[in-house]
Amino acid sequence: MRAKELMDKNFVYLNANDSVVEVSKVMEEIRRFTCPVVNDNKQLIGWVTSFDITKGLREGNEKISEIMSGYEEIGTVHAEDPARKAVILTANNKFVTVPVVNDDNQVIGMVRACDIVELVSELYDIKVSKLYEAMQNQLRGVSWEELMAASALVSQKSTGVKISPEDYEANIMDSTFGEAIWSTGGLEKFFAGLISVGELVLARRVGKSRR
């Protein structure tokens, strides 16, 4: 997924000469806490948050140019950048919103923290079986039965509880990605388990081919 696929195209941009009072009204009306400041070519030159507006009103500032953050203080992503770059930038810098720019540094969208949360929520609801189907497609030539047999062995090794391939299959058909992460003890452990399954499947196939 690219940043342009995650971004919100419905945003309001400001001009450096806009009135702080008028902008405060607009931001309240559209219920946005951050807005990009652009020049006449819609190129990013600054950034304003609701906190900047509040401070500006209190201190009697009149123009957005007096309260905005400069371009060098803004974290941006390019439209073609991987969406994960926007997610990491948001998390590491505690940004509420990250502007998305094109090759001419024009603002074309926003990646908002709420959009990321919504995307993650959707991912958490994906059935685990879909992830295994994707893995089977990557491990070309591996059957579903081989995948389930290897998964059952990896599960038994990590939990100490014996489980049949059939029971393991039934579990992943009913479980969501979010539930699997919780039950395995976290995202890293979950994907480590998937990698172990893939490695075991390939090792068993190599072993068979040498017989």
PDB file of C-alpha atoms in Angstrom, residues 5-180:
ATOM      1  CA  GLU A   5      -3.954   4.980  -0.962  1.00  0.00           C
ATOM      2  CA  LEU A   6      -4.150   5.740   2.757  1.00  0.00           C
ATOM      3  CA  MET A   7      -4.402   9.525   2.556  1.00  0.00           C
ATOM      4  CA  ASP A   8      -7.524  11.633   3.013  1.00  0.00           C
ATOM      5  CA  LYS A   9      -8.079  13.919   0.018  1.00  0.00           C
ATOM      6  CA  ASN A  10     -10.709  15.960   1.843  1.00  0.00           C
ATOM      7  CA  PHE A  11      -8.648  18.631   3.592  1.00  0.00           C
ATOM      8  CA  VAL A  12      -8.392  22.404   3.924  1.00  0.00           C
ATOM      9  CA  TYR A  13      -5.177  24.292   3.252  1.00  0.00           C
ATOM     10  CA  LEU A  14      -4.304  27.770   4.474  1.00  0.00           C
ATOM     11  CA  ASN A  15      -2.389  30.778   3.208  1.00  0.00           C
ATOM     12  CA  ALA A  16       0.271  32.522   5.282  1.00  0.00           C
ATOM     13  CA  ASN A  17      -1.703  35.770   5.094  1.00  0.00           C
ATOM     14  CA  ASP A  18      -4.976  34.259   6.313  1.00  0.00           C
ATOM     15  CA  SER A  19      -6.523  35.686   9.452  1.00  0.00           C
ATOM     16  CA  VAL A  20      -5.989  33.695  12.642  1.00  0.00           C
ATOM     17  CA  VAL A  21      -9.527  34.501  13.760  1.00  0.00           C
ATOM     18  CA  GLU A  22     -11.088  33.375  10.468  1.00  0.00           C
ATOM     19  CA  VAL A  23      -8.984  30.205  10.373  1.00  0.00           C
ATOM     20  CA  SER A  24     -10.073  29.375  13.926  1.00  0.00           C
ATOM     21  CA  LYS A  25     -13.690  29.506  12.738  1.00  0.00           C
ATOM     22  CA  VAL A  26     -12.963  27.305   9.718  1.00  0.00           C
ATOM     23  CA  MET A  27     -11.079  24.683  11.755  1.00  0.00           C
ATOM     24  CA  GLU A  28     -13.888  24.584  14.279  1.00  0.00           C
ATOM     25  CA  GLU A  29     -16.469  24.173  11.527  1.00  0.00           C
ATOM     26  CA  ILE A  30     -14.664  21.360   9.692  1.00  0.00           C
ATOM     27  CA  ARG A  31     -13.497  19.787  12.970  1.00  0.00           C
ATOM     28  CA  ARG A  32      -9.860  19.536  11.929  1.00  0.00           C
ATOM     29  CA  PHE A  33      -7.002  19.967  14.410  1.00  0.00           C
ATOM     30  CA  THR A  34      -4.246  20.491  11.832  1.00  0.00           C
ATOM     31  CA  CYS A  35      -3.978  22.266   8.481  1.00  0.00           C
ATOM     32  CA  PRO A  36      -1.145  22.738   5.962  1.00  0.00           C
ATOM     33  CA  VAL A  37      -0.065  26.239   4.947  1.00  0.00           C
ATOM     34  CA  VAL A  38       0.744  26.551   1.236  1.00  0.00           C
ATOM     35  CA  ASN A  39       1.895  29.197  -1.237  1.00  0.00           C
ATOM     36  CA  ASP A  40       0.060  30.199  -4.413  1.00  0.00           C
ATOM     37  CA  ASN A  41       1.267  27.002  -6.128  1.00  0.00           C
ATOM     38  CA  LYS A  42      -0.140  24.861  -3.284  1.00  0.00           C
ATOM     39  CA  GLN A  43       3.395  23.968  -2.208  1.00  0.00           C
ATOM     40  CA  LEU A  44       3.847  23.247   1.472  1.00  0.00           C
ATOM     41  CA  ILE A  45       5.473  26.091   3.419  1.00  0.00           C
ATOM     42  CA  GLY A  46       4.121  25.657   6.937  1.00  0.00           C
ATOM     43  CA  TRP A  47       1.796  23.930   9.362  1.00  0.00           C
ATOM     44  CA  VAL A  48      -0.827  25.052  11.860  1.00  0.00           C
ATOM     45  CA  THR A  49      -2.444  23.130  14.706  1.00  0.00           C
ATOM     46  CA  SER A  50      -5.381  23.983  16.916  1.00  0.00           C
ATOM     47  CA  PHE A  51      -2.867  24.662  19.705  1.00  0.00           C
ATOM     48  CA  ASP A  52      -1.160  27.263  17.505  1.00  0.00           C
ATOM     49  CA  ILE A  53      -4.533  28.882  16.876  1.00  0.00           C
ATOM     50  CA  THR A  54      -5.386  28.987  20.580  1.00  0.00           C
ATOM     51  CA  LYS A  55      -2.021  30.518  21.440  1.00  0.00           C
ATOM     52  CA  GLY A  56      -2.273  32.980  18.555  1.00  0.00           C
ATOM     53  CA  LEU A  57      -5.684  34.191  19.669  1.00  0.00           C
ATOM     54  CA  ARG A  58      -4.480  34.567  23.249  1.00  0.00           C
ATOM     55  CA  GLU A  59      -1.396  36.536  22.224  1.00  0.00           C
ATOM     56  CA  GLY A  60      -3.232  38.688  19.694  1.00  0.00           C
ATOM     57  CA  ASN A  61      -1.520  37.384  16.538  1.00  0.00           C
ATOM     58  CA  GLU A  62      -3.323  38.375  13.368  1.00  0.00           C
ATOM     59  CA  LYS A  63      -1.795  36.359  10.518  1.00  0.00           C
ATOM     60  CA  ILE A  64      -1.163  32.643  10.126  1.00  0.00           C
ATOM     61  CA  SER A  65       2.455  33.438   9.210  1.00  0.00           C
ATOM     62  CA  GLU A  66       2.970  34.619  12.803  1.00  0.00           C
ATOM     63  CA  ILE A  67       1.969  31.310  14.391  1.00  0.00           C
ATOM     64  CA  MET A  68       2.705  28.560  11.877  1.00  0.00           C
ATOM     65  CA  SER A  69       5.514  26.026  12.139  1.00  0.00           C
ATOM     66  CA  GLY A  70       8.109  26.322   9.385  1.00  0.00           C
ATOM     67  CA  TYR A  71       8.566  23.794   6.590  1.00  0.00           C
ATOM     68  CA  GLU A  72      11.707  22.357   8.193  1.00  0.00           C
ATOM     69  CA  GLU A  73       9.667  21.339  11.238  1.00  0.00           C
ATOM     70  CA  ILE A  74       7.134  19.335   9.242  1.00  0.00           C
ATOM     71  CA  GLY A  75       7.288  15.612   8.610  1.00  0.00           C
ATOM     72  CA  THR A  76       6.004  14.706   5.139  1.00  0.00           C
ATOM     73  CA  VAL A  77       5.657  11.633   2.945  1.00  0.00           C
ATOM     74  CA  HIS A  78       5.610  11.390  -0.814  1.00  0.00           C
ATOM     75  CA  ALA A  79       2.495  10.056  -2.493  1.00  0.00           C
ATOM     76  CA  GLU A  80       4.436   7.019  -3.771  1.00  0.00           C
ATOM     77  CA  ASP A  81       6.102   6.242  -0.433  1.00  0.00           C
ATOM     78  CA  PRO A  82       5.036   3.030   1.325  1.00  0.00           C
ATOM     79  CA  ALA A  83       2.117   3.730   3.669  1.00  0.00           C
ATOM     80  CA  ARG A  84       4.164   2.264   6.523  1.00  0.00           C
ATOM     81  CA  LYS A  85       6.455   5.313   6.310  1.00  0.00           C
ATOM     82  CA  ALA A  86       3.533   7.543   7.252  1.00  0.00           C
ATOM     83  CA  VAL A  87       2.548   5.160  10.042  1.00  0.00           C
ATOM     84  CA  ILE A  88       6.089   5.131  11.469  1.00  0.00           C
ATOM     85  CA  LEU A  89       6.399   8.918  11.154  1.00  0.00           C
ATOM     86  CA  THR A  90       3.106   9.372  12.985  1.00  0.00           C
ATOM     87  CA  ALA A  91       4.059   6.986  15.777  1.00  0.00           C
ATOM     88  CA  ASN A  92       7.658   8.092  16.300  1.00  0.00           C
ATOM     89  CA  ASN A  93       6.918  11.813  16.268  1.00  0.00           C
ATOM     90  CA  LYS A  94       3.419  11.707  17.771  1.00  0.00           C
ATOM     91  CA  PHE A  95       2.009  13.554  14.749  1.00  0.00           C
ATOM     92  CA  VAL A  96      -1.774  13.694  14.496  1.00  0.00           C
ATOM     93  CA  THR A  97      -1.543  14.246  10.746  1.00  0.00           C
ATOM     94  CA  VAL A  98       1.158  13.840   8.103  1.00  0.00           C
ATOM     95  CA  PRO A  99       0.874  15.768   4.812  1.00  0.00           C
ATOM     96  CA  VAL A 100       1.322  13.856   1.556  1.00  0.00           C
ATOM     97  CA  VAL A 101       3.127  15.703  -1.236  1.00  0.00           C
ATOM     98  CA  ASN A 102       3.824  15.095  -4.923  1.00  0.00           C
ATOM     99  CA  ASP A 103       7.041  15.628  -6.894  1.00  0.00           C
ATOM    100  CA  ASP A 104       6.461  19.403  -6.883  1.00  0.00           C
ATOM    101  CA  ASN A 105       6.043  19.476  -3.085  1.00  0.00           C
ATOM    102  CA  GLN A 106       2.344  20.268  -3.508  1.00  0.00           C
ATOM    103  CA  VAL A 107       0.062  18.981  -0.780  1.00  0.00           C
ATOM    104  CA  ILE A 108      -2.342  16.433  -2.264  1.00  0.00           C
ATOM    105  CA  GLY A 109      -3.634  14.706   0.863  1.00  0.00           C
ATOM    106  CA  MET A 110      -3.316  13.952   4.554  1.00  0.00           C
ATOM    107  CA  VAL A 111      -2.603  10.748   6.439  1.00  0.00           C
ATOM    108  CA  ARG A 112      -4.366  11.116   9.761  1.00  0.00           C
ATOM    109  CA  ALA A 113      -3.809   9.084  12.896  1.00  0.00           C
ATOM    110  CA  CYS A 114      -7.532   8.239  12.947  1.00  0.00           C
ATOM    111  CA  ASP A 115      -7.230   6.779   9.407  1.00  0.00           C
ATOM    112  CA  ILE A 116      -4.324   4.603  10.548  1.00  0.00           C
ATOM    113  CA  VAL A 117      -6.323   3.382  13.544  1.00  0.00           C
ATOM    114  CA  GLU A 118      -9.240   2.548  11.246  1.00  0.00           C
ATOM    115  CA  LEU A 119      -6.959   0.621   8.878  1.00  0.00           C
ATOM    116  CA  VAL A 120      -5.373  -1.323  11.731  1.00  0.00           C
ATOM    117  CA  SER A 121      -8.836  -2.138  13.075  1.00  0.00           C
ATOM    118  CA  GLU A 122      -9.807  -3.565   9.695  1.00  0.00           C
ATOM    119  CA  LEU A 123      -6.601  -5.612   9.564  1.00  0.00           C
ATOM    120  CA  TYR A 124      -7.286  -7.019  13.015  1.00  0.00           C
ATOM    121  CA  ASP A 125     -10.598  -8.397  11.747  1.00  0.00           C
ATOM    122  CA  ILE A 126      -9.008 -10.361   8.901  1.00  0.00           C
ATOM    123  CA  LYS A 127      -9.387 -14.127   9.346  1.00  0.00           C
ATOM    124  CA  VAL A 128      -6.100 -15.886  10.095  1.00  0.00           C
ATOM    125  CA  SER A 129      -6.926 -18.391   7.363  1.00  0.00           C
ATOM    126  CA  LYS A 130      -6.527 -15.585   4.793  1.00  0.00           C
ATOM    127  CA  LEU A 131      -2.950 -15.040   5.945  1.00  0.00           C
ATOM    128  CA  TYR A 132      -2.232 -18.739   5.553  1.00  0.00           C
ATOM    129  CA  GLU A 133      -3.765 -18.711   2.080  1.00  0.00           C
ATOM    130  CA  ALA A 134      -1.450 -15.850   1.149  1.00  0.00           C
ATOM    131  CA  MET A 135       1.518 -17.787   2.549  1.00  0.00           C
ATOM    132  CA  GLN A 136       0.528 -20.870   0.557  1.00  0.00           C
ATOM    133  CA  ASN A 137       0.506 -18.769  -2.609  1.00  0.00           C
ATOM    134  CA  GLN A 138       4.032 -17.597  -1.830  1.00  0.00           C
ATOM    135  CA  LEU A 139       5.244 -21.127  -1.068  1.00  0.00           C
ATOM    136  CA  ARG A 140       4.455 -22.369  -4.540  1.00  0.00           C
ATOM    137  CA  GLY A 141       3.822 -26.070  -4.807  1.00  0.00           C
ATOM    138  CA  VAL A 142       3.010 -26.479  -1.122  1.00  0.00           C
ATOM    139  CA  SER A 143      -0.389 -28.025  -0.435  1.00  0.00           C
ATOM    140  CA  TRP A 144      -2.836 -26.779   2.180  1.00  0.00           C
ATOM    141  CA  GLU A 145      -2.508 -30.117   3.989  1.00  0.00           C
ATOM    142  CA  GLU A 146       1.282 -29.739   4.220  1.00  0.00           C
ATOM    143  CA  LEU A 147       0.855 -26.226   5.557  1.00  0.00           C
ATOM    144  CA  MET A 148      -1.605 -27.319   8.244  1.00  0.00           C
ATOM    145  CA  ALA A 149       0.589 -30.268   9.283  1.00  0.00           C
ATOM    146  CA  ALA A 150       3.608 -28.002   9.699  1.00  0.00           C
ATOM    147  CA  SER A 151       1.521 -25.411  11.552  1.00  0.00           C
ATOM    148  CA  ALA A 152       0.264 -28.010  14.007  1.00  0.00           C
ATOM    149  CA  LEU A 153       3.843 -29.108  14.735  1.00  0.00           C
ATOM    150  CA  VAL A 154       5.055 -25.527  15.257  1.00  0.00           C
ATOM    151  CA  SER A 155       2.071 -24.838  17.523  1.00  0.00           C
ATOM    152  CA  GLN A 156       2.778 -27.947  19.594  1.00  0.00           C
ATOM    153  CA  LYS A 157       6.445 -26.971  19.940  1.00  0.00           C
ATOM    154  CA  SER A 158       5.640 -23.447  21.151  1.00  0.00           C
ATOM    155  CA  THR A 159       2.691 -24.308  23.448  1.00  0.00           C
ATOM    156  CA  GLY A 160       3.465 -27.868  24.534  1.00  0.00           C
ATOM    157  CA  VAL A 161      -0.108 -28.835  23.635  1.00  0.00           C
ATOM    158  CA  LYS A 162      -0.597 -31.492  20.980  1.00  0.00           C
ATOM    159  CA  ILE A 163      -2.983 -30.490  18.214  1.00  0.00           C
ATOM    160  CA  SER A 164      -3.982 -32.234  14.998  1.00  0.00           C
ATOM    161  CA  PRO A 165      -3.733 -30.494  11.619  1.00  0.00           C
ATOM    162  CA  GLU A 166      -7.536 -30.702  11.356  1.00  0.00           C
ATOM    163  CA  ASP A 167      -8.055 -28.975  14.704  1.00  0.00           C
ATOM    164  CA  TYR A 168      -5.470 -26.338  13.828  1.00  0.00           C
ATOM    165  CA  GLU A 169      -7.293 -25.641  10.569  1.00  0.00           C
ATOM    166  CA  ALA A 170     -10.595 -25.270  12.429  1.00  0.00           C
ATOM    167  CA  ASN A 171      -8.970 -22.778  14.812  1.00  0.00           C
ATOM    168  CA  ILE A 172      -7.607 -20.489  12.104  1.00  0.00           C
ATOM    169  CA  MET A 173     -10.921 -20.530  10.255  1.00  0.00           C
ATOM    170  CA  ASP A 174     -12.635 -19.058  13.320  1.00  0.00           C
ATOM    171  CA  SER A 175      -9.865 -16.747  14.576  1.00  0.00           C
ATOM    172  CA  THR A 176      -9.114 -13.175  13.493  1.00  0.00           C
ATOM    173  CA  PHE A 177      -5.671 -11.646  13.108  1.00  0.00           C
ATOM    174  CA  GLY A 178      -6.244  -9.566  16.233  1.00  0.00           C
ATOM    175  CA  GLU A 179      -7.207 -12.581  18.310  1.00  0.00           C
ATOM    176  CA  ALA A 180      -4.185 -14.510  17.052  1.00  0.00           C
TER     177      ALA A 180
END
